[in-house]
Short mmCIF file of C-alpha atoms and ligand atoms in Angstrom, two decimals:
data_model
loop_
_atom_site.label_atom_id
_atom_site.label_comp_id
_atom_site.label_asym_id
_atom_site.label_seq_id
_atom_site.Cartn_x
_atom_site.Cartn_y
_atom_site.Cartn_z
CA UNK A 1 0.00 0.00 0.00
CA UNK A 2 1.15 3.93 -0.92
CA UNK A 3 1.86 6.18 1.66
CA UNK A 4 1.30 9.51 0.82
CA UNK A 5 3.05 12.93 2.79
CA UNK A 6 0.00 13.88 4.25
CA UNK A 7 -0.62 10.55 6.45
CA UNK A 8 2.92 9.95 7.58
CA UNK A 9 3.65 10.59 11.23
CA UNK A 10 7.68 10.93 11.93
CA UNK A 11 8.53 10.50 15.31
CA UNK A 12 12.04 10.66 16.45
CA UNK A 13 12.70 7.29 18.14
CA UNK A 14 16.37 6.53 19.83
CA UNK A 15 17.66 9.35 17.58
CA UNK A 16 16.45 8.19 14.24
CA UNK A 17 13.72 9.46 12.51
CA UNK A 18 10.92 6.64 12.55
CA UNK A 19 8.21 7.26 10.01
CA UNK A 20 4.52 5.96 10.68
CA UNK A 21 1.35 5.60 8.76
CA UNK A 22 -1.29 7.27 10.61
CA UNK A 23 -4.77 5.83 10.50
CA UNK A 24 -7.21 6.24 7.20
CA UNK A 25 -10.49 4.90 6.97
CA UNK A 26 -11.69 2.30 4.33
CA UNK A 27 -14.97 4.18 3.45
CA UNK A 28 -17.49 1.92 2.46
CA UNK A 29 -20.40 4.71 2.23
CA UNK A 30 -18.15 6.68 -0.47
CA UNK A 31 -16.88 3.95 -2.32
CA UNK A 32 -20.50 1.99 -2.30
CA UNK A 33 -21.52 5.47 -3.86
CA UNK A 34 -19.07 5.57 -6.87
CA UNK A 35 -19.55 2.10 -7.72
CA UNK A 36 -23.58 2.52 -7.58
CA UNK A 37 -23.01 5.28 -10.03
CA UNK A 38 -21.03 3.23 -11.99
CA UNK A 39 -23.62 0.79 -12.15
CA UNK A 40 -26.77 2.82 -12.68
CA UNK A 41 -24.55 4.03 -16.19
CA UNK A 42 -24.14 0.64 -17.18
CA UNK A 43 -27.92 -0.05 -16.53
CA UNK A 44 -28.85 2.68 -18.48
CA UNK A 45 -26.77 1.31 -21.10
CA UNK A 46 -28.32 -1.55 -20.66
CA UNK A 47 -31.52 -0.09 -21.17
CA UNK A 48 -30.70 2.17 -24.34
CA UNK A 49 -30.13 -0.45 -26.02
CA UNK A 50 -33.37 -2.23 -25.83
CA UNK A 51 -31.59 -4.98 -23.79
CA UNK A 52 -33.93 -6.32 -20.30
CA UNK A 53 -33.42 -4.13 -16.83
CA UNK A 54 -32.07 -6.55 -14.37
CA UNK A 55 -34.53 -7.02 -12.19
CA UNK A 56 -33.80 -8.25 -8.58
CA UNK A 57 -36.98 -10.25 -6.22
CA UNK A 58 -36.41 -10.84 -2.53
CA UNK A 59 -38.29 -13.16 -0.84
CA UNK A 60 -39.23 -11.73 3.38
CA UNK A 61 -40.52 -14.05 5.54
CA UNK A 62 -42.41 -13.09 8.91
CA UNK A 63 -41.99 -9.28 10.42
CA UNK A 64 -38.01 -9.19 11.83
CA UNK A 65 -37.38 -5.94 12.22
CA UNK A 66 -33.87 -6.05 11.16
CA UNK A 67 -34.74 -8.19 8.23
CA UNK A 68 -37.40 -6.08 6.72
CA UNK A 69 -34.78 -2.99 7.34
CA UNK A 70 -32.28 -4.83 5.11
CA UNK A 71 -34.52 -6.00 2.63
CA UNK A 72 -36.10 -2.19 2.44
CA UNK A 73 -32.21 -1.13 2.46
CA UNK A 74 -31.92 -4.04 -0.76
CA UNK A 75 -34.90 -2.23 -2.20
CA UNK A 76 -33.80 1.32 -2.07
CA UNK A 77 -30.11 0.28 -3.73
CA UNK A 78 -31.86 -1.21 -7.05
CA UNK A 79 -34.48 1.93 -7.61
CA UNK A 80 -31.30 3.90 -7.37
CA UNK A 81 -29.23 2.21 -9.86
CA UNK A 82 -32.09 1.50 -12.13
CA UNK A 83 -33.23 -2.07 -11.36
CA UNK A 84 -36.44 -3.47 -11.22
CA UNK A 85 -37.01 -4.89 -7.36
CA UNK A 86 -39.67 -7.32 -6.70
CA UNK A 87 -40.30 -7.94 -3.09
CA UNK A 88 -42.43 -10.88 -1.82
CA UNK A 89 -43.74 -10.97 1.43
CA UNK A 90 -45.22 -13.99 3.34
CA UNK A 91 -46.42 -14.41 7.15
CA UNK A 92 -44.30 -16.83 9.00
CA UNK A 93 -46.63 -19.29 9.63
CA UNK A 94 -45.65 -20.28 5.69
CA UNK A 95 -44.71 -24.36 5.37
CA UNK A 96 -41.71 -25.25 4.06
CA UNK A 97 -43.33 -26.63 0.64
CA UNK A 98 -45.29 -23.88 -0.08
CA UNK A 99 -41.87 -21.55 0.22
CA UNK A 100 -40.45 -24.09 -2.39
CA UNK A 101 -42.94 -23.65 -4.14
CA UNK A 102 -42.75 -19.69 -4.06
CA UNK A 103 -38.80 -19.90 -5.32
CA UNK A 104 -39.51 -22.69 -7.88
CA UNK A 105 -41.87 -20.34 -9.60
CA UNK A 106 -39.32 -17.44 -9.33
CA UNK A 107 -37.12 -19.45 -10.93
CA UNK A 108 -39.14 -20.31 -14.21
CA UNK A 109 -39.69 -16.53 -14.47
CA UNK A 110 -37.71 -15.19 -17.19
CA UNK A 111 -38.46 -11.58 -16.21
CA UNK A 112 -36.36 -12.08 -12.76
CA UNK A 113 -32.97 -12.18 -12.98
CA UNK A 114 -31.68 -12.48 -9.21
CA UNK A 115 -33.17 -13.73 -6.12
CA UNK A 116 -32.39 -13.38 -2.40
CA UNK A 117 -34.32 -15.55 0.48
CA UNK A 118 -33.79 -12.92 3.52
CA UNK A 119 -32.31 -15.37 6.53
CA UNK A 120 -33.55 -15.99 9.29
CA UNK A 121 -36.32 -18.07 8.31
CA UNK A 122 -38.84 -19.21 10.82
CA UNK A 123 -37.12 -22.06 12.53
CA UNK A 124 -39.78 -25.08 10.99
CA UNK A 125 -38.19 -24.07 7.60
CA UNK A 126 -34.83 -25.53 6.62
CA UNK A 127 -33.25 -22.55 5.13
CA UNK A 128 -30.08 -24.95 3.39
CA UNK A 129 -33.21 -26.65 1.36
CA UNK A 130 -34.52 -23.47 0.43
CA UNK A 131 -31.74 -21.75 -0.56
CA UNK A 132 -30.29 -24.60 -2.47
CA UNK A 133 -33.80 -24.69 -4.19
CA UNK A 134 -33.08 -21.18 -5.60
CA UNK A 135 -31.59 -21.85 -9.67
CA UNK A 136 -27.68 -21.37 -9.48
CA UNK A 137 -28.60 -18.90 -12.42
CA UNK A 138 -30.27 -16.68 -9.98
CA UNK A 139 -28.30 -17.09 -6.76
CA UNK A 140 -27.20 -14.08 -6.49
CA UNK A 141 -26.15 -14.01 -2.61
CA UNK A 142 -23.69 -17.07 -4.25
CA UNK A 143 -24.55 -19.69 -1.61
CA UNK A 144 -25.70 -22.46 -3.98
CA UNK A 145 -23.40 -25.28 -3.47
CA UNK A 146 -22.33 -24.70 -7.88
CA UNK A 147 -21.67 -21.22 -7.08
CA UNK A 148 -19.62 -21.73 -4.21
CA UNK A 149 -17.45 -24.37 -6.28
CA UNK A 150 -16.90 -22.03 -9.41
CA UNK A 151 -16.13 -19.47 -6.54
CA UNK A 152 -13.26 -21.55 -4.70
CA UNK A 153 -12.27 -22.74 -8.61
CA UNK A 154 -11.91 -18.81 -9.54
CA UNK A 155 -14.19 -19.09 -12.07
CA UNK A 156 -16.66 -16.71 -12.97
CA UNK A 157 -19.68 -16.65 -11.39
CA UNK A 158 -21.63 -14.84 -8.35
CA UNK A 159 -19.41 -14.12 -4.94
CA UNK A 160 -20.91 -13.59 -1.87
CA UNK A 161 -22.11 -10.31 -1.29
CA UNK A 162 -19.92 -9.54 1.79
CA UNK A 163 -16.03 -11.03 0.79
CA UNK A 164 -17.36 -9.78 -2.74
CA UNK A 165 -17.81 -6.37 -0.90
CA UNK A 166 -14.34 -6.40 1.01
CA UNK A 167 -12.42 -7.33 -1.72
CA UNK A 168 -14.04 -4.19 -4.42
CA UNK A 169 -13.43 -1.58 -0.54
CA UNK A 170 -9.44 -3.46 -0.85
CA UNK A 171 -9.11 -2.82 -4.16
CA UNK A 172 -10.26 0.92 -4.60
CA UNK A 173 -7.97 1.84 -1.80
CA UNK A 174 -5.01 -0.16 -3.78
CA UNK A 175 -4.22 -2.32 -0.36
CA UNK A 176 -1.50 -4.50 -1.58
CA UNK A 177 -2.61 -8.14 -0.73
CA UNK A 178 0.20 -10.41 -2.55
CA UNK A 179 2.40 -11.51 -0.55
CA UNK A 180 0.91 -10.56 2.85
CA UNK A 181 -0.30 -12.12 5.40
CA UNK A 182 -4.75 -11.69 5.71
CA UNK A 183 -5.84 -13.82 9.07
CA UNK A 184 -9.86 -13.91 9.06
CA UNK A 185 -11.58 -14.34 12.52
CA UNK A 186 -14.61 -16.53 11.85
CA UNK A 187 -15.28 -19.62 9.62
CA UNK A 188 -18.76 -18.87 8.17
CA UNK A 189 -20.73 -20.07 4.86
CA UNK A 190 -21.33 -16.46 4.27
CA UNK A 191 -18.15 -14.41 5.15
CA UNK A 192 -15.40 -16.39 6.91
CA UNK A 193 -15.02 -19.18 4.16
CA UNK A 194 -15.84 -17.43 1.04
CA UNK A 195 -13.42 -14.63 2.06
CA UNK A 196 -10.53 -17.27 2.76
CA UNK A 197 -10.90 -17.78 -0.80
CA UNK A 198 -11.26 -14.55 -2.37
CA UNK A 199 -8.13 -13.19 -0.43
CA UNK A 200 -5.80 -16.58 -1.48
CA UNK A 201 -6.94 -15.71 -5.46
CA UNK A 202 -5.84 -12.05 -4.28
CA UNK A 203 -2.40 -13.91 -3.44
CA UNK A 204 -2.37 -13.75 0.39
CA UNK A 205 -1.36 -15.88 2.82
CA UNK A 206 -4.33 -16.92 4.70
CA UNK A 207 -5.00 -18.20 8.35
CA UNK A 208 -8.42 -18.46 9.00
CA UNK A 209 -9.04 -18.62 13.25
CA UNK A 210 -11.86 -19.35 14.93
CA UNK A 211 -13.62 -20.53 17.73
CA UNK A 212 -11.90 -23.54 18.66
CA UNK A 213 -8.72 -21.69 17.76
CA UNK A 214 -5.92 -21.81 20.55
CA UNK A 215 -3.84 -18.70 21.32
CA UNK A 216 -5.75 -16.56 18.47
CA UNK A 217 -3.91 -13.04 19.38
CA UNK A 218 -1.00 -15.09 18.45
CA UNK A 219 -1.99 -15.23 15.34
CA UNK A 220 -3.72 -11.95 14.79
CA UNK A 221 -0.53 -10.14 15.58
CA UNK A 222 1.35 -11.79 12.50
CA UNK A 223 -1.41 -9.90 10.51
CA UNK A 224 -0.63 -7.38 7.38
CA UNK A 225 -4.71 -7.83 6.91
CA UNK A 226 -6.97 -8.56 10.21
CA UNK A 227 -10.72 -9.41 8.79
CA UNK A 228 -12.72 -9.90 11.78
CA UNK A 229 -16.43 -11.90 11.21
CA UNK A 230 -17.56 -13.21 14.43
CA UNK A 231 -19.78 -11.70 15.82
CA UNK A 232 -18.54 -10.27 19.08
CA UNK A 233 -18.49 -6.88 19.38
CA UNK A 234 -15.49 -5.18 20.79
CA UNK A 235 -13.61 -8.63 20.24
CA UNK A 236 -10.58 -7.38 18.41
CA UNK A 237 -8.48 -5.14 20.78
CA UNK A 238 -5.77 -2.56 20.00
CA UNK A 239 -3.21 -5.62 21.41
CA UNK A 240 -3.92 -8.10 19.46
CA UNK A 241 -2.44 -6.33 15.64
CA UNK A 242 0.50 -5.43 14.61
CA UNK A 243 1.54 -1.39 14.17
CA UNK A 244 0.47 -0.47 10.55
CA UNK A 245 -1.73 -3.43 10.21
CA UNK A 246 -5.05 -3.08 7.68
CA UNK A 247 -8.32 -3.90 9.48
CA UNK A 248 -11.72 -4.75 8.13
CA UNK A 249 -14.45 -4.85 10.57
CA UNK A 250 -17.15 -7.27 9.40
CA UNK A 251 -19.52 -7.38 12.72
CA UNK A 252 -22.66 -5.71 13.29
CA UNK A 253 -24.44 -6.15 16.25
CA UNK A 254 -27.88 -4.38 17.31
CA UNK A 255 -26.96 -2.89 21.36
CA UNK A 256 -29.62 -1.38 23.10
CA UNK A 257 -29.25 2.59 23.26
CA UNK A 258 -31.79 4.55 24.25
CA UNK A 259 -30.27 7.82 23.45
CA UNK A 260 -30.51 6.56 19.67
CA UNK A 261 -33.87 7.52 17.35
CA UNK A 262 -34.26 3.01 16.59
CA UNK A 263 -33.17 2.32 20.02
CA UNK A 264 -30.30 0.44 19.21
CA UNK A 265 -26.72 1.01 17.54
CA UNK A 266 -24.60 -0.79 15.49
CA UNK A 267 -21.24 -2.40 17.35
CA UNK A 268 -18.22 -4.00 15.04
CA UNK A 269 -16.21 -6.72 15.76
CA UNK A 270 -13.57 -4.07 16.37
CA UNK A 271 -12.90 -2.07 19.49
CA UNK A 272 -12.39 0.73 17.04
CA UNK A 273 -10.59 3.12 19.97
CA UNK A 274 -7.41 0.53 20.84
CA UNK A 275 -7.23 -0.58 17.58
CA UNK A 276 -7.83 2.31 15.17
CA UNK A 277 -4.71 4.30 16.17
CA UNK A 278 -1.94 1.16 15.64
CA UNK A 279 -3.99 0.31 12.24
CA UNK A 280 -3.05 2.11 8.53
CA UNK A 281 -6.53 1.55 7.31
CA UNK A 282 -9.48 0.25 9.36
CA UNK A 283 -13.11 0.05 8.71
CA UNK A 284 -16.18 2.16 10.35
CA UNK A 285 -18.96 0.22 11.81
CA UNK A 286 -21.45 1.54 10.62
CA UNK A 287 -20.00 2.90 7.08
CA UNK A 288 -17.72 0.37 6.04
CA UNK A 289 -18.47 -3.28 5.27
CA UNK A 290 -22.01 -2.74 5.34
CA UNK A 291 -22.62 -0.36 2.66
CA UNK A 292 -20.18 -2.75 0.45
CA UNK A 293 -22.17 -5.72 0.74
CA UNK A 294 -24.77 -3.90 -0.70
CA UNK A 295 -22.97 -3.14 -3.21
CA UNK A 296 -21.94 -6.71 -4.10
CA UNK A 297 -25.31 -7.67 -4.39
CA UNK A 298 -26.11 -5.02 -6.87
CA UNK A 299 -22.75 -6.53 -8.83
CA UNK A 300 -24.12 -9.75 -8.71
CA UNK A 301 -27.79 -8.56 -9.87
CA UNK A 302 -25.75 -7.06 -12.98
CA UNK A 303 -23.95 -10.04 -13.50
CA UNK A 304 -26.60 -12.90 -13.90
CA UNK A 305 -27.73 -10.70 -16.96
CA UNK A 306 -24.17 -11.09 -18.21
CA UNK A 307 -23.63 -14.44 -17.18
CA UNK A 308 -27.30 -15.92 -18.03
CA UNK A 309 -28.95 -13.94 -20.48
P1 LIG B 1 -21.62 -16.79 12.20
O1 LIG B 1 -22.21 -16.76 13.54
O2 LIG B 1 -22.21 -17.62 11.14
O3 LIG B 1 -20.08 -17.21 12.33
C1 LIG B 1 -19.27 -16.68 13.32
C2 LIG B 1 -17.89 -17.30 13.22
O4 LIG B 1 -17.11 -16.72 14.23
C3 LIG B 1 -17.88 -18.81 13.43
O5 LIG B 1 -17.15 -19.41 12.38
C4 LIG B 1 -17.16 -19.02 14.76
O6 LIG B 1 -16.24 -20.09 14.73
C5 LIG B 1 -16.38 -17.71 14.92
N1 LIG B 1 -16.31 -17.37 16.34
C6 LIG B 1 -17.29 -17.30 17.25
N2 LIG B 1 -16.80 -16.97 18.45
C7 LIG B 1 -15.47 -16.85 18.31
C8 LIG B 1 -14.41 -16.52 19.19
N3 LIG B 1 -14.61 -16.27 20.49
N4 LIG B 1 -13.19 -16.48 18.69
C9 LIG B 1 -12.94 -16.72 17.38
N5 LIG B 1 -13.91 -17.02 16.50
C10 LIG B 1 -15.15 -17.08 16.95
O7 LIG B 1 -21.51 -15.26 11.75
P2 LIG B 1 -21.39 -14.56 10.31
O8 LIG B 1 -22.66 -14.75 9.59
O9 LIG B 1 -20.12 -14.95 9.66
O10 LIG B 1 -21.33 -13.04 10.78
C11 LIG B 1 -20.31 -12.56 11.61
C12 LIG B 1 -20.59 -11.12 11.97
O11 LIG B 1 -20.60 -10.36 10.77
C13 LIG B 1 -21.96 -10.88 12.61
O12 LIG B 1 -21.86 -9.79 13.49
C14 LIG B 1 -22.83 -10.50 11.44
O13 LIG B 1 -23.95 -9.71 11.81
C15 LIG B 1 -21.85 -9.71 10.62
N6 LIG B 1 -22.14 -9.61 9.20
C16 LIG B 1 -22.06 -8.38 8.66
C17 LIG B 1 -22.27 -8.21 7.32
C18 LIG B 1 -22.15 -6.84 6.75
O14 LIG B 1 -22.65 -6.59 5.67
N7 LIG B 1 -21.47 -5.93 7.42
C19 LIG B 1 -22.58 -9.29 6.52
C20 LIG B 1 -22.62 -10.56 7.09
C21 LIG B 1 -22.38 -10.71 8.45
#
């Protein structure tokens, strides 16, 4: 990664000048922006020239509040870069067959070109079977079971929204990734895995920790590129990274806050205060990952029209 003049710190350390990166932020609400303009020009393209509007259906399940926030978040992204959004809404006491049945019919519509199942499902619906009912054609979150193989093969096809994310934040800020060391807290299907394998085609080294993992800070320190996905907030401390290390915050978890408008506000992974000032870049919670997986999706969305139509 560059440094630049105006982020250099140069302390004077045992009589030697000592120069350090000072802390940026990896700004996932500015760079979400410029590639959603991007996209809405390609879309118009798309549309100039007679060709279909990629069109985008979510399926919503029961009334979580945070679920119909992202799905009205998922909505909002594809009016703004020109996509047609379809969004299907069903009360939770829905079987499991008749949800089949809902994505089986998506799936023989030709005027649909992505679909999303919004997790969590009521728990007497096995979301695996559902989700691996959606068509690999219109997977666009890229957890179908042929997505995730062309994903960990390198071949083209739909990433998951969230490594997907990450890597386009990485890449506009030019972090150099060959070579270095990336050590990803977490093991998920949906970040943890798929991000183990995006950052080894980016030519890292990768150590993926988790919970069973003995002496993690050990391993966290050796980090050019912390990604932390677990779930904890706070978890990562200030101690546990290197000086100059990049950090990418993946968490978000809902705390109680009364002083807030919703109630609640959004925590990272990261205690942002101990570890922002040894870190060159780090990510905002909220403003960083989030806005980027958003962003992915809306990739993806443009992509099954490439890919499959
Ligand atoms: P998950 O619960 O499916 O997986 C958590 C992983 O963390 C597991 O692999 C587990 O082994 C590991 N883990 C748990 N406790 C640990 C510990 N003490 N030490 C080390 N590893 C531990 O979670 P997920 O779906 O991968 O999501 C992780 C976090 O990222 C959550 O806060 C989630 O809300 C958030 N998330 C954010 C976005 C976004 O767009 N910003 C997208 C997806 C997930």
């Amino acid at each position: 990664m560059g440094l630049d003049n105006t982020n250099i710190l140069i302390i004077i350390c045992n009589n030697l000048p000592y120069k350090y990166k000072t802390m940026e932020l990896l700004n996932g609400n500015e760079v979400s922006k410029k590639i959603k303009i991007e996209i809405k020009e390609k879309v118009d393209f798309i549309k100039a020239s007679g060709k279909k509007t990629p069109h985008l259906a979510a399926i919503l399940v029961g009334g979580d509040g945070a679920s119909m926030t992202y799905v009205a978040a998922k909505e909002k992204d594809c009016h703004e870069v020109g996509f047609d959004s379809t969004v299907l809404r069903f009360d939770a006491s829905i079987t499991e067959e008749e949800l089949i049945n809902e994505v089986i019919k998506i799936n023989e519509n030709p005027a649909i070109d992505g679909l999303i199942v919004q997790l969590p499902l009521p728990k007497h619906i096995n979301e695996k079977k559902i989700t691996e009912t959606i068509s690999y054609k219109k997977d666009v979150d890229g957890f179908h079971p042929m997505n995730v193989g062309l994903m960990f093969k390198g071949l083209r096809t739909f990433l998951p929204a969230t490594p997907y994310g990450i890597v386009k934040l990485l890449e506009h800020y030019q972090i150099e990734t060959t070579g270095k060391h990336c050590v990803i807290i977490g093991r998920s299907d949906i970040v943890g895995k798929p991000m183990s394998a995006l950052m080894l085609q980016k030519n890292c080294t990768v150590t993926v920790v988790h919970s069973k993992t003995v002496d993690l800070p050990s391993f966290t320190r050796e980090a050019d590129i912390v990604i932390a996905a677990l779930g904890i907030p706070g978890f990562l401390k200030g101690d546990m990274i290197k000086a100059g290390a990049v950090v990418v915050d993946v968490g978000i978890t809902r705390i109680e806050d009364s002083s807030t408008k919703t109630g609640y506000k959004l925590k990272g992974d990261v205690d942002f205060d101990s570890v922002a000032p040894k870190s060159s870049w780090i990510t905002p919670v909220p403003g960083g990952v989030g806005p980027m997986t958003r962003v992915g999706l809306l990739l993806n969305t443009l992509e099954a029209i490439e890919l499959y139509k």
